[in-house]
Short mmCIF file of C-alpha atoms and ligand atoms in Angstrom, two decimals:
data_model
loop_
_atom_site.label_atom_id
_atom_site.label_comp_id
_atom_site.label_asym_id
_atom_site.label_seq_id
_atom_site.Cartn_x
_atom_site.Cartn_y
_atom_site.Cartn_z
CA MET A 1 -12.93 3.66 11.66
CA LEU A 2 -15.22 4.79 14.43
CA TYR A 3 -18.72 6.06 13.70
CA ILE A 4 -19.78 8.80 16.09
CA ASN A 5 -22.68 11.21 15.60
CA GLY A 6 -23.09 10.16 11.98
CA GLU A 7 -19.40 10.70 11.05
CA TRP A 8 -16.68 8.17 10.20
CA ARG A 9 -13.46 9.13 12.00
CA PRO A 10 -10.16 7.79 13.33
CA ALA A 11 -9.25 7.59 17.02
CA ASN A 12 -8.23 10.89 18.67
CA SER A 13 -4.81 9.42 19.43
CA GLY A 14 -4.37 8.07 15.90
CA LYS A 15 -3.96 4.59 17.46
CA THR A 16 -4.93 1.54 15.44
CA MET A 17 -5.15 -2.19 16.03
CA GLU A 18 -4.68 -5.14 13.74
CA VAL A 19 -7.37 -7.48 12.46
CA ILE A 20 -6.11 -10.99 11.72
CA ASN A 21 -7.60 -13.65 9.44
CA PRO A 22 -7.68 -16.74 11.70
CA ALA A 23 -7.51 -19.08 8.69
CA THR A 24 -4.15 -17.73 7.53
CA GLY A 25 -2.73 -15.82 10.48
CA GLU A 26 -2.31 -12.82 8.16
CA LYS A 27 -3.17 -9.23 8.96
CA ILE A 28 -6.17 -8.08 6.93
CA ALA A 29 -6.70 -4.56 8.25
CA ASP A 30 -5.73 -1.89 10.74
CA VAL A 31 -8.69 -0.24 12.42
CA ALA A 32 -9.02 2.78 14.70
CA SER A 33 -8.61 1.97 18.38
CA ALA A 34 -10.66 4.32 20.54
CA GLY A 35 -10.14 5.23 24.18
CA LYS A 36 -12.13 6.85 26.98
CA GLY A 37 -12.54 10.23 25.24
CA GLU A 38 -14.20 8.92 22.09
CA THR A 39 -16.41 6.62 24.18
CA GLN A 40 -17.65 9.61 26.15
CA GLU A 41 -18.24 11.55 22.92
CA ALA A 42 -20.27 8.65 21.55
CA ILE A 43 -22.39 8.52 24.72
CA GLU A 44 -23.07 12.25 24.47
CA ALA A 45 -23.98 11.98 20.79
CA ALA A 46 -26.39 9.15 21.60
CA ASN A 47 -27.89 11.20 24.43
CA ALA A 48 -28.45 14.24 22.23
CA ALA A 49 -30.05 12.05 19.55
CA PHE A 50 -32.29 10.30 22.09
CA SER A 51 -34.41 13.37 22.78
CA ILE A 52 -35.28 13.53 19.06
CA TRP A 53 -35.38 9.81 18.19
CA ARG A 54 -37.78 8.90 21.00
CA LYS A 55 -40.33 11.33 19.55
CA ARG A 56 -40.29 9.77 16.09
CA THR A 57 -43.41 7.71 15.47
CA ALA A 58 -43.15 3.95 15.62
CA GLN A 59 -43.92 3.85 11.90
CA GLU A 60 -40.97 6.13 11.16
CA ARG A 61 -38.56 4.06 13.25
CA SER A 62 -39.92 0.93 11.62
CA ALA A 63 -39.30 2.34 8.13
CA TYR A 64 -35.62 2.99 8.98
CA LEU A 65 -35.26 -0.59 10.16
CA GLU A 66 -36.89 -1.93 7.01
CA ARG A 67 -34.37 0.04 4.94
CA ILE A 68 -31.48 -1.30 7.04
CA ALA A 69 -32.70 -4.89 6.55
CA ASP A 70 -32.88 -4.32 2.80
CA LYS A 71 -29.33 -2.91 2.78
CA LEU A 72 -28.08 -5.98 4.66
CA GLN A 73 -29.61 -8.22 2.02
CA GLU A 74 -28.23 -6.10 -0.84
CA LYS A 75 -24.73 -6.43 0.61
CA LYS A 76 -25.13 -10.07 1.60
CA GLU A 77 -22.15 -11.44 -0.30
CA GLU A 78 -19.80 -8.66 0.77
CA LEU A 79 -20.89 -9.00 4.40
CA ALA A 80 -20.57 -12.78 4.35
CA ARG A 81 -17.02 -12.59 2.96
CA THR A 82 -16.09 -10.06 5.64
CA ILE A 83 -17.43 -12.35 8.39
CA THR A 84 -15.53 -15.36 7.04
CA THR A 85 -12.32 -13.44 6.54
CA GLU A 86 -12.19 -12.00 10.03
CA MET A 87 -13.56 -14.90 12.09
CA GLY A 88 -13.19 -18.01 9.95
CA LYS A 89 -16.65 -19.59 9.66
CA PRO A 90 -17.50 -21.22 6.30
CA LEU A 91 -19.02 -18.88 3.76
CA GLY A 92 -22.37 -20.72 3.74
CA GLU A 93 -22.71 -20.16 7.49
CA ALA A 94 -21.68 -16.52 7.09
CA ARG A 95 -24.41 -16.04 4.46
CA ARG A 96 -26.93 -17.55 6.87
CA GLU A 97 -25.71 -15.12 9.53
CA VAL A 98 -26.45 -12.19 7.20
CA ASP A 99 -29.93 -13.61 6.51
CA SER A 100 -30.53 -14.07 10.21
CA SER A 101 -29.36 -10.50 10.96
CA ALA A 102 -31.73 -9.07 8.35
CA ALA A 103 -34.56 -11.25 9.70
CA TYR A 104 -34.02 -9.91 13.26
CA VAL A 105 -33.99 -6.33 11.96
CA LYS A 106 -37.24 -6.97 10.08
CA TRP A 107 -38.83 -8.60 13.11
CA PHE A 108 -38.09 -5.55 15.25
CA ALA A 109 -39.25 -3.22 12.47
CA GLU A 110 -42.64 -4.90 13.01
CA GLU A 111 -42.37 -5.00 16.78
CA ALA A 112 -41.73 -1.22 16.87
CA LYS A 113 -45.39 -0.81 15.89
CA ARG A 114 -46.67 -3.10 18.66
CA VAL A 115 -45.43 -1.35 21.80
CA TYR A 116 -48.85 -1.13 23.39
CA GLY A 117 -49.80 0.59 26.62
CA GLU A 118 -52.46 -0.75 29.00
CA THR A 119 -55.40 0.48 30.99
CA ILE A 120 -56.09 -1.10 34.37
CA PRO A 121 -59.51 -1.40 36.02
CA ALA A 122 -59.41 1.13 38.88
CA ASN A 123 -60.63 0.53 42.42
CA GLN A 124 -62.41 3.88 42.51
CA SER A 125 -64.88 5.16 39.93
CA ASP A 126 -63.19 8.57 39.83
CA LYS A 127 -59.77 7.11 38.98
CA HIS A 128 -58.21 6.14 35.69
CA LEU A 129 -55.13 3.87 35.74
CA MET A 130 -52.82 3.25 32.82
CA ILE A 131 -49.38 2.02 31.78
CA LEU A 132 -47.14 3.67 29.17
CA ARG A 133 -44.12 1.89 27.72
CA GLN A 134 -41.29 4.29 26.99
CA PRO A 135 -37.74 3.90 25.69
CA ILE A 136 -35.23 3.56 28.50
CA GLY A 137 -32.62 5.95 27.02
CA VAL A 138 -29.07 5.42 25.81
CA ALA A 139 -28.19 1.72 25.54
CA ALA A 140 -24.61 0.42 25.43
CA ALA A 141 -24.04 -2.88 23.63
CA ILE A 142 -20.95 -5.10 23.92
CA THR A 143 -20.71 -8.04 21.51
CA PRO A 144 -18.48 -11.08 20.87
CA TRP A 145 -16.60 -12.26 17.79
CA ASN A 146 -18.42 -15.53 17.08
CA PHE A 147 -21.42 -13.90 15.37
CA PRO A 148 -19.92 -10.53 14.53
CA LEU A 149 -22.98 -9.31 12.62
CA SER A 150 -26.04 -10.99 14.10
CA MET A 151 -25.14 -10.28 17.73
CA ILE A 152 -25.12 -6.59 16.81
CA ALA A 153 -28.39 -6.85 14.87
CA ARG A 154 -30.10 -8.55 17.79
CA LYS A 155 -29.23 -5.63 20.08
CA ILE A 156 -29.37 -2.53 17.91
CA ALA A 157 -32.61 -3.41 16.13
CA PRO A 158 -34.80 -3.73 19.26
CA ALA A 159 -33.10 -0.73 20.85
CA ILE A 160 -33.79 1.67 18.01
CA ALA A 161 -37.22 0.11 17.40
CA ALA A 162 -38.08 1.00 21.00
CA GLY A 163 -36.85 4.59 20.58
CA CYS A 164 -33.49 4.17 22.33
CA THR A 165 -30.16 5.29 20.92
CA VAL A 166 -27.06 3.10 21.05
CA VAL A 167 -23.30 2.99 21.53
CA ILE A 168 -21.84 -0.33 20.48
CA LYS A 169 -18.47 -1.89 21.22
CA PRO A 170 -17.89 -4.95 19.01
CA ALA A 171 -15.17 -7.50 19.77
CA PRO A 172 -11.81 -6.10 18.63
CA ALA A 173 -11.15 -9.40 16.82
CA THR A 174 -14.06 -8.73 14.43
CA PRO A 175 -14.60 -4.98 13.91
CA LEU A 176 -14.92 -5.17 10.10
CA SER A 177 -18.38 -6.77 10.10
CA ALA A 178 -19.52 -4.09 12.56
CA MET A 179 -18.17 -1.36 10.27
CA LYS A 180 -20.02 -2.89 7.31
CA MET A 181 -23.21 -2.92 9.33
CA PHE A 182 -22.74 0.75 10.14
CA GLU A 183 -22.32 1.42 6.41
CA CYS A 184 -25.85 0.04 6.09
CA PHE A 185 -27.07 2.43 8.81
CA ASP A 186 -25.36 5.31 7.03
CA GLU A 187 -26.84 4.40 3.65
CA ALA A 188 -30.29 3.98 5.21
CA ASP A 189 -29.94 7.61 6.44
CA LEU A 190 -30.38 6.66 10.08
CA PRO A 191 -30.31 10.05 11.87
CA LYS A 192 -26.96 11.04 13.34
CA GLY A 193 -26.25 9.88 16.87
CA VAL A 194 -28.87 7.12 16.89
CA ALA A 195 -26.22 4.39 16.49
CA ASN A 196 -22.54 4.94 17.33
CA LEU A 197 -19.63 2.56 16.85
CA ILE A 198 -16.68 2.45 19.23
CA ILE A 199 -13.89 -0.01 18.49
CA GLY A 200 -11.33 -0.25 21.24
CA PRO A 201 -9.84 -2.26 24.06
CA ALA A 202 -12.25 -3.45 26.74
CA GLU A 203 -10.29 -1.90 29.59
CA GLU A 204 -10.58 1.58 28.01
CA VAL A 205 -14.11 1.49 26.64
CA GLY A 206 -15.90 -0.84 29.10
CA PRO A 207 -15.67 1.19 32.32
CA VAL A 208 -16.79 4.40 30.56
CA LEU A 209 -19.91 2.63 29.28
CA THR A 210 -20.75 0.90 32.56
CA GLY A 211 -19.86 3.92 34.72
CA SER A 212 -21.81 6.55 32.78
CA PRO A 213 -25.03 7.76 34.42
CA ILE A 214 -26.30 8.66 30.92
CA VAL A 215 -26.17 5.02 29.80
CA ARG A 216 -29.38 3.47 31.17
CA LYS A 217 -29.01 0.01 29.69
CA ILE A 218 -26.15 -2.45 29.19
CA THR A 219 -26.77 -5.28 26.76
CA PHE A 220 -23.96 -7.81 26.59
CA THR A 221 -23.23 -11.06 24.79
CA GLY A 222 -20.12 -12.93 25.79
CA SER A 223 -18.64 -15.09 28.51
CA THR A 224 -20.20 -15.55 31.93
CA ALA A 225 -17.01 -14.25 33.60
CA VAL A 226 -17.13 -10.93 31.76
CA GLY A 227 -20.92 -10.73 32.21
CA LYS A 228 -20.48 -10.96 35.98
CA LEU A 229 -17.88 -8.19 35.88
CA LEU A 230 -20.17 -5.92 33.84
CA LEU A 231 -23.03 -6.60 36.26
CA LYS A 232 -20.83 -5.45 39.13
CA GLN A 233 -19.64 -2.40 37.22
CA SER A 234 -23.23 -1.47 36.31
CA ALA A 235 -24.43 -1.70 39.90
CA ASP A 236 -23.28 1.78 40.95
CA THR A 237 -25.56 3.46 38.42
CA VAL A 238 -28.28 0.76 38.73
CA LYS A 239 -28.64 0.11 35.02
CA LYS A 240 -31.13 -2.18 33.36
CA VAL A 241 -29.13 -5.15 31.99
CA SER A 242 -29.47 -7.94 29.44
CA MET A 243 -26.85 -10.66 29.64
CA GLU A 244 -26.45 -13.38 26.98
CA LEU A 245 -23.69 -15.48 28.50
CA GLY A 246 -21.98 -18.85 28.23
CA GLY A 247 -23.63 -22.22 27.79
CA HIS A 248 -22.95 -25.93 28.22
CA ALA A 249 -25.67 -27.57 26.20
CA PRO A 250 -26.63 -31.20 26.87
CA PHE A 251 -27.84 -33.27 23.92
CA ILE A 252 -29.82 -36.33 25.05
CA VAL A 253 -30.55 -39.32 22.82
CA PHE A 254 -33.19 -41.65 24.28
CA GLU A 255 -33.39 -45.31 23.27
CA ASP A 256 -36.55 -44.65 21.23
CA ALA A 257 -34.97 -41.83 19.17
CA ASP A 258 -34.52 -41.80 15.41
CA LEU A 259 -30.74 -42.36 15.54
CA GLU A 260 -29.99 -41.02 12.09
CA ALA A 261 -31.89 -37.77 12.80
CA ALA A 262 -30.27 -37.49 16.23
CA ALA A 263 -26.76 -37.94 14.82
CA LYS A 264 -27.46 -35.35 12.14
CA GLY A 265 -28.73 -33.01 14.85
CA ALA A 266 -25.67 -33.63 17.02
CA ILE A 267 -23.38 -32.80 14.09
CA ALA A 268 -25.31 -29.61 13.38
CA THR A 269 -25.36 -28.42 16.99
CA LYS A 270 -21.78 -29.44 17.75
CA PHE A 271 -19.79 -28.46 14.67
CA VAL A 272 -21.61 -25.32 13.49
CA ASN A 273 -19.17 -22.40 13.65
CA ASN A 274 -16.50 -24.97 14.57
CA GLY A 275 -18.15 -25.50 17.95
CA GLN A 276 -17.86 -21.83 18.79
CA THR A 277 -21.44 -20.91 19.66
CA CYS A 278 -23.04 -20.47 23.06
CA ILE A 279 -25.75 -23.00 22.14
CA CYS A 280 -23.34 -25.62 20.78
CA THR A 281 -23.78 -29.11 22.15
CA ASN A 282 -21.12 -29.74 24.79
CA ARG A 283 -22.28 -33.03 26.36
CA ILE A 284 -23.95 -35.83 24.41
CA TYR A 285 -25.86 -38.25 26.69
CA VAL A 286 -26.82 -41.48 24.91
CA HIS A 287 -28.88 -44.33 26.37
CA GLU A 288 -26.46 -47.20 27.12
CA SER A 289 -28.37 -49.62 24.85
CA ILE A 290 -27.64 -47.54 21.72
CA LYS A 291 -24.37 -45.89 22.71
CA GLU A 292 -22.13 -47.96 20.50
CA GLU A 293 -24.32 -47.70 17.43
CA PHE A 294 -24.84 -43.96 17.89
CA GLY A 295 -21.09 -43.40 18.38
CA LYS A 296 -20.37 -45.16 15.09
CA ILE A 297 -22.90 -43.08 13.14
CA LEU A 298 -21.71 -39.84 14.72
CA ALA A 299 -18.03 -40.55 14.12
CA GLU A 300 -18.69 -41.43 10.50
CA LYS A 301 -20.53 -38.17 9.95
CA ALA A 302 -17.83 -36.17 11.76
CA ARG A 303 -15.14 -37.79 9.59
CA GLY A 304 -17.05 -36.56 6.54
CA LEU A 305 -16.74 -32.89 7.55
CA LYS A 306 -14.26 -30.95 5.45
CA VAL A 307 -11.84 -28.75 7.38
CA GLY A 308 -10.27 -25.70 5.74
CA ASN A 309 -10.37 -22.03 4.92
CA GLY A 310 -14.02 -20.98 5.09
CA LEU A 311 -13.75 -19.11 1.79
CA GLU A 312 -13.21 -22.39 -0.08
CA ASP A 313 -16.08 -24.37 -1.54
CA GLY A 314 -17.30 -27.35 0.42
CA VAL A 315 -15.59 -26.46 3.71
CA ASN A 316 -17.73 -27.34 6.76
CA VAL A 317 -15.32 -26.50 9.58
CA GLY A 318 -13.03 -23.45 9.69
CA PRO A 319 -10.27 -22.45 12.09
CA LEU A 320 -10.57 -21.68 15.80
CA ILE A 321 -10.43 -17.99 16.58
CA ASN A 322 -7.06 -17.83 18.35
CA GLN A 323 -4.24 -19.58 20.18
CA ALA A 324 -6.08 -19.62 23.53
CA SER A 325 -9.10 -21.42 21.99
CA TYR A 326 -6.83 -23.89 20.25
CA GLU A 327 -5.01 -24.68 23.50
CA LYS A 328 -8.30 -25.14 25.37
CA VAL A 329 -9.53 -27.65 22.79
CA GLN A 330 -6.26 -29.59 23.03
CA ARG A 331 -6.41 -29.50 26.83
CA HIS A 332 -9.97 -30.91 26.83
CA VAL A 333 -9.01 -33.74 24.46
CA GLN A 334 -5.83 -34.62 26.39
CA ASP A 335 -7.69 -34.58 29.71
CA ALA A 336 -10.47 -36.80 28.32
CA VAL A 337 -7.96 -39.30 26.90
CA ALA A 338 -6.02 -39.37 30.19
CA LYS A 339 -9.30 -40.26 31.95
CA ASN A 340 -9.98 -43.22 29.61
CA GLY A 341 -12.00 -41.44 26.97
CA GLN A 342 -11.86 -43.32 23.67
CA VAL A 343 -11.29 -41.23 20.57
CA LEU A 344 -13.62 -42.42 17.77
CA CYS A 345 -12.40 -39.85 15.29
CA GLY A 346 -10.15 -36.78 15.16
CA GLY A 347 -8.36 -35.78 18.33
CA ASN A 348 -5.48 -33.87 16.74
CA PRO A 349 -4.59 -30.50 15.27
CA TYR A 350 -5.47 -30.41 11.57
CA GLU A 351 -2.57 -29.66 9.27
CA GLU A 352 -2.55 -29.24 5.53
CA ASP A 353 -0.17 -27.52 3.13
CA GLY A 354 -0.98 -23.87 2.67
CA LEU A 355 -3.13 -23.57 5.77
CA GLY A 356 -1.99 -21.32 8.60
CA GLY A 357 -4.24 -20.61 11.54
CA TYR A 358 -5.64 -22.78 14.29
CA PHE A 359 -7.33 -25.82 12.78
CA PHE A 360 -8.43 -28.87 14.75
CA GLU A 361 -9.93 -32.13 13.53
CA PRO A 362 -13.65 -32.70 14.21
CA THR A 363 -13.42 -35.00 17.20
CA VAL A 364 -15.73 -37.57 18.78
CA ILE A 365 -14.78 -39.11 22.13
CA THR A 366 -16.80 -41.85 23.78
CA ASN A 367 -16.76 -43.21 27.36
CA ALA A 368 -16.84 -39.62 28.64
CA THR A 369 -17.24 -39.23 32.38
CA GLU A 370 -18.37 -36.45 34.72
CA ASP A 371 -14.84 -35.89 36.09
CA MET A 372 -13.51 -34.73 32.71
CA GLN A 373 -12.93 -31.02 32.13
CA ILE A 374 -15.20 -31.18 29.11
CA ALA A 375 -18.09 -32.22 31.37
CA THR A 376 -18.07 -28.89 33.18
CA GLU A 377 -16.22 -26.31 31.02
CA GLU A 378 -17.55 -24.78 27.79
CA THR A 379 -15.16 -26.20 25.13
CA PHE A 380 -15.96 -23.72 22.35
CA GLY A 381 -14.41 -26.05 19.83
CA PRO A 382 -15.02 -29.15 17.66
CA VAL A 383 -15.06 -31.88 20.33
CA ALA A 384 -18.11 -34.09 20.89
CA PRO A 385 -17.97 -36.19 24.08
CA ILE A 386 -20.41 -39.11 24.45
CA PHE A 387 -21.62 -39.99 27.95
CA SER A 388 -24.06 -42.82 28.68
CA PHE A 389 -27.10 -43.12 30.96
CA LYS A 390 -29.65 -45.74 32.04
CA GLU A 391 -32.70 -43.87 33.33
CA GLU A 392 -34.66 -40.78 32.29
CA ALA A 393 -34.50 -39.21 35.78
CA GLU A 394 -30.76 -39.82 35.93
CA VAL A 395 -30.05 -38.07 32.63
CA ILE A 396 -32.24 -35.09 33.51
CA GLU A 397 -30.35 -34.70 36.76
CA LYS A 398 -27.02 -34.87 34.90
CA ALA A 399 -28.15 -32.48 32.18
CA ASN A 400 -29.24 -29.93 34.79
CA ASN A 401 -26.12 -30.35 36.93
CA THR A 402 -24.34 -27.21 35.69
CA PRO A 403 -24.38 -23.51 36.52
CA TYR A 404 -25.34 -22.86 32.89
CA GLY A 405 -28.86 -22.99 31.44
CA LEU A 406 -28.89 -21.71 27.86
CA ALA A 407 -29.80 -24.43 25.34
CA ALA A 408 -30.60 -28.15 25.64
CA TYR A 409 -31.56 -30.68 22.98
CA PHE A 410 -33.16 -34.09 23.21
CA TYR A 411 -34.36 -36.76 20.80
CA THR A 412 -37.22 -39.14 21.46
CA SER A 413 -40.19 -40.53 19.57
CA ASP A 414 -42.28 -40.89 22.74
CA LEU A 415 -44.67 -37.94 23.06
CA SER A 416 -45.27 -38.35 26.79
CA ARG A 417 -41.54 -38.47 27.45
CA GLY A 418 -41.10 -35.41 25.25
CA LEU A 419 -43.60 -33.42 27.31
CA ARG A 420 -42.08 -34.60 30.61
CA VAL A 421 -38.46 -33.94 29.72
CA MET A 422 -38.98 -30.53 28.10
CA ALA A 423 -40.64 -29.32 31.30
CA GLU A 424 -37.85 -30.61 33.51
CA LEU A 425 -34.80 -29.27 31.69
CA ASP A 426 -33.61 -26.05 33.38
CA TYR A 427 -32.78 -24.27 30.14
CA GLY A 428 -34.05 -21.16 28.38
CA ILE A 429 -34.10 -22.88 24.97
CA VAL A 430 -35.05 -26.53 24.37
CA GLY A 431 -34.89 -28.27 21.00
CA LEU A 432 -37.07 -31.41 21.00
CA ASN A 433 -35.96 -33.39 17.95
CA ASP A 434 -34.90 -29.94 16.67
CA PRO A 435 -31.26 -28.89 16.29
CA ALA A 436 -32.14 -25.39 15.02
CA PRO A 437 -34.49 -23.68 17.45
CA VAL A 438 -33.20 -20.11 16.96
CA THR A 439 -35.48 -17.76 15.05
CA PRO A 440 -36.37 -14.04 15.44
CA GLN A 441 -39.90 -14.78 16.68
CA GLY A 442 -38.62 -17.03 19.50
CA PRO A 443 -37.19 -15.57 22.73
CA PHE A 444 -33.47 -16.35 23.05
CA GLY A 445 -31.83 -16.37 26.49
CA GLY A 446 -30.67 -18.44 29.38
CA TYR A 447 -31.52 -19.64 32.88
CA LYS A 448 -29.03 -19.46 35.76
CA GLU A 449 -25.52 -18.20 34.91
CA SER A 450 -26.31 -18.21 31.18
CA GLY A 451 -27.94 -14.85 31.48
CA ILE A 452 -30.65 -12.35 32.18
CA GLY A 453 -33.28 -11.21 29.68
CA ARG A 454 -34.27 -12.34 26.19
CA GLU A 455 -33.43 -11.36 22.64
CA GLY A 456 -36.03 -11.78 19.90
CA GLY A 457 -39.61 -12.89 20.37
CA LYS A 458 -42.30 -10.73 21.93
CA SER A 459 -40.09 -10.04 24.94
CA GLY A 460 -37.03 -8.78 22.99
CA ILE A 461 -38.20 -5.19 22.69
CA LEU A 462 -39.32 -5.02 26.35
CA GLU A 463 -35.63 -5.10 27.34
CA TYR A 464 -35.34 -1.53 26.01
CA LEU A 465 -38.54 -0.14 27.51
CA GLU A 466 -39.51 1.25 30.89
CA GLU A 467 -43.01 0.79 32.23
CA LYS A 468 -44.58 4.00 33.48
CA TYR A 469 -47.66 3.57 35.65
CA ILE A 470 -50.02 6.56 35.73
CA SER A 471 -52.86 7.08 38.17
CA ILE A 472 -55.31 9.87 37.30
CA HIS A 473 -57.77 11.19 39.87
CA MET A 474 -60.63 12.93 38.06
CA ILE A 475 -61.25 15.84 40.45
P1 NAP B 501 -15.79 -12.38 26.06
O1 NAP B 501 -14.36 -12.57 26.28
O2 NAP B 501 -16.69 -12.30 27.23
O3 NAP B 501 -15.92 -11.05 25.17
C1 NAP B 501 -17.15 -10.56 24.68
C2 NAP B 501 -17.05 -9.06 24.47
O4 NAP B 501 -16.84 -8.45 25.74
C3 NAP B 501 -15.86 -8.62 23.60
O5 NAP B 501 -16.26 -7.47 22.88
C4 NAP B 501 -14.82 -8.27 24.64
O6 NAP B 501 -13.86 -7.36 24.18
C5 NAP B 501 -15.70 -7.61 25.68
N1 NAP B 501 -15.09 -7.52 27.00
C6 NAP B 501 -14.24 -8.38 27.60
N2 NAP B 501 -13.90 -7.91 28.83
C7 NAP B 501 -14.56 -6.75 29.00
C8 NAP B 501 -14.63 -5.79 30.04
N3 NAP B 501 -13.93 -5.94 31.17
N4 NAP B 501 -15.39 -4.69 29.87
C9 NAP B 501 -16.09 -4.51 28.73
N5 NAP B 501 -16.07 -5.39 27.69
C10 NAP B 501 -15.32 -6.50 27.83
O7 NAP B 501 -16.42 -13.51 25.14
P2 NAP B 501 -15.90 -14.06 23.75
O8 NAP B 501 -14.75 -14.96 23.95
O9 NAP B 501 -15.75 -12.93 22.78
O10 NAP B 501 -17.19 -14.91 23.29
C11 NAP B 501 -17.38 -16.21 23.67
C12 NAP B 501 -18.36 -16.31 24.84
O11 NAP B 501 -19.57 -15.65 24.49
C13 NAP B 501 -18.73 -17.74 25.14
O12 NAP B 501 -18.75 -17.93 26.52
C14 NAP B 501 -20.13 -17.86 24.56
O13 NAP B 501 -20.92 -18.86 25.14
C15 NAP B 501 -20.66 -16.50 24.79
N6 NAP B 501 -21.77 -16.20 23.88
C16 NAP B 501 -23.03 -16.15 24.39
C17 NAP B 501 -24.10 -15.92 23.54
C18 NAP B 501 -25.50 -15.87 24.07
O14 NAP B 501 -26.36 -15.38 23.35
N7 NAP B 501 -25.77 -16.34 25.28
C19 NAP B 501 -23.88 -15.74 22.17
C20 NAP B 501 -22.58 -15.80 21.69
C21 NAP B 501 -21.52 -16.02 22.57
P3 NAP B 501 -12.29 -7.76 24.24
O15 NAP B 501 -12.12 -8.77 23.16
O16 NAP B 501 -11.60 -6.46 24.01
O17 NAP B 501 -11.98 -8.35 25.57
#
């Protein structure tokens, strides 16, 4: 169902689209499929609500967000099962996604109360200069399937905290988590029109959102290719944009690293969500003196990961989202093997009685080289390639040699090296001996073609605010 102006409703045309469980290949739901007309209606509802919502006090907006966060926690199990059923990640990861979504909503409930203005020392004694921060207006959000709940939370929470209203288009592969989130909005009595849900094909919904002069902000999470297209489409109406795009994270293991901790970190950053996150490790650079030993430890840990339906106990790695992802993973492995990559574990589709869907074995490949496809393309799957290096400067150059700049990780026990390397990596997020840097109070976003803007942290709410400078002449 769509949620427009506080009402659940079907598409005007009566059209629906199927939602498939990637672990079984079975249809789990039919949902309304909206077109241009409903998208326009949602924009108008958000616009009408904006004039009222922006005038609510920060404390009032904050209280709504607190209630939404509580609802998310109350429905944690139901939400987690929905996430796993429609996109495949193991239930434990889905529960953590619900926790993370609630934590972002709570963070922005607090941030709503900290949108301060400024006064500026004037250059004349009869002048008074100040800055107001005001909500930008209607924001349109477009989100991917890999974190079907938290990507929405990270956009809607700062928008409504700032006083904006929102139209959201979730990925059609995962609309059920979005609908559940809107149930939370409904139950928290969020005023009508403040948040609107449009489920529909990109080619119908996208151009209406980007082309509308009413929509003042586009916030997108997804691939770099689609982000570039949305930037072009938003140019005609000169919208403010936030772009959370693709990544190609390097993971560097220096010769002085704690190898056990580094291998654990590499497993966590590579195989979380079956390799389908923008901050997943894509290239593991290991100092040549420890490459063999590290490869052995990593392969042993990867072999220990249990593949299966994410709803089952003990499963660490679920299915890939669809046929195209599955083929890309196979292509990367085949290309690496053809170029003398040595498979230390995995390397094949994973088959087991009773499993449908697109499962692939957790894979570690050593002797990776820069001419392999995996060295330049985001794999978005469970393949860990190990490259080797000799010198610190060499590995920094290699790590930075990509159009992407989202997350990078490195392991060392040398403090001076740590300070040097963290400064030199051209990435928006750096984990130094830390495989889990993401948290609501930290700014999340990328350098270069990984994006524009930040989600979370102190800067997250600024993405939804305009700065108004006022000069007063006391005549
Ligand atoms: P995607 O193909 O770019 O799709 C993302 C969203 O954009 C979906 O809702 C999609 O809907 C929509 N979309 C596609 N074409 C559109 C168009 N022309 N106009 C309007 N909307 C359009 O990405 P994905 O495969 O879902 O997600 C994986 C990518 O997201 C990876 O590259 C990953 O690195 C990136 N990602 C980045 C972050 C980050 O924070 N930086 C976080 C998560 C994921 P349709 O399905 O209908 O096309």
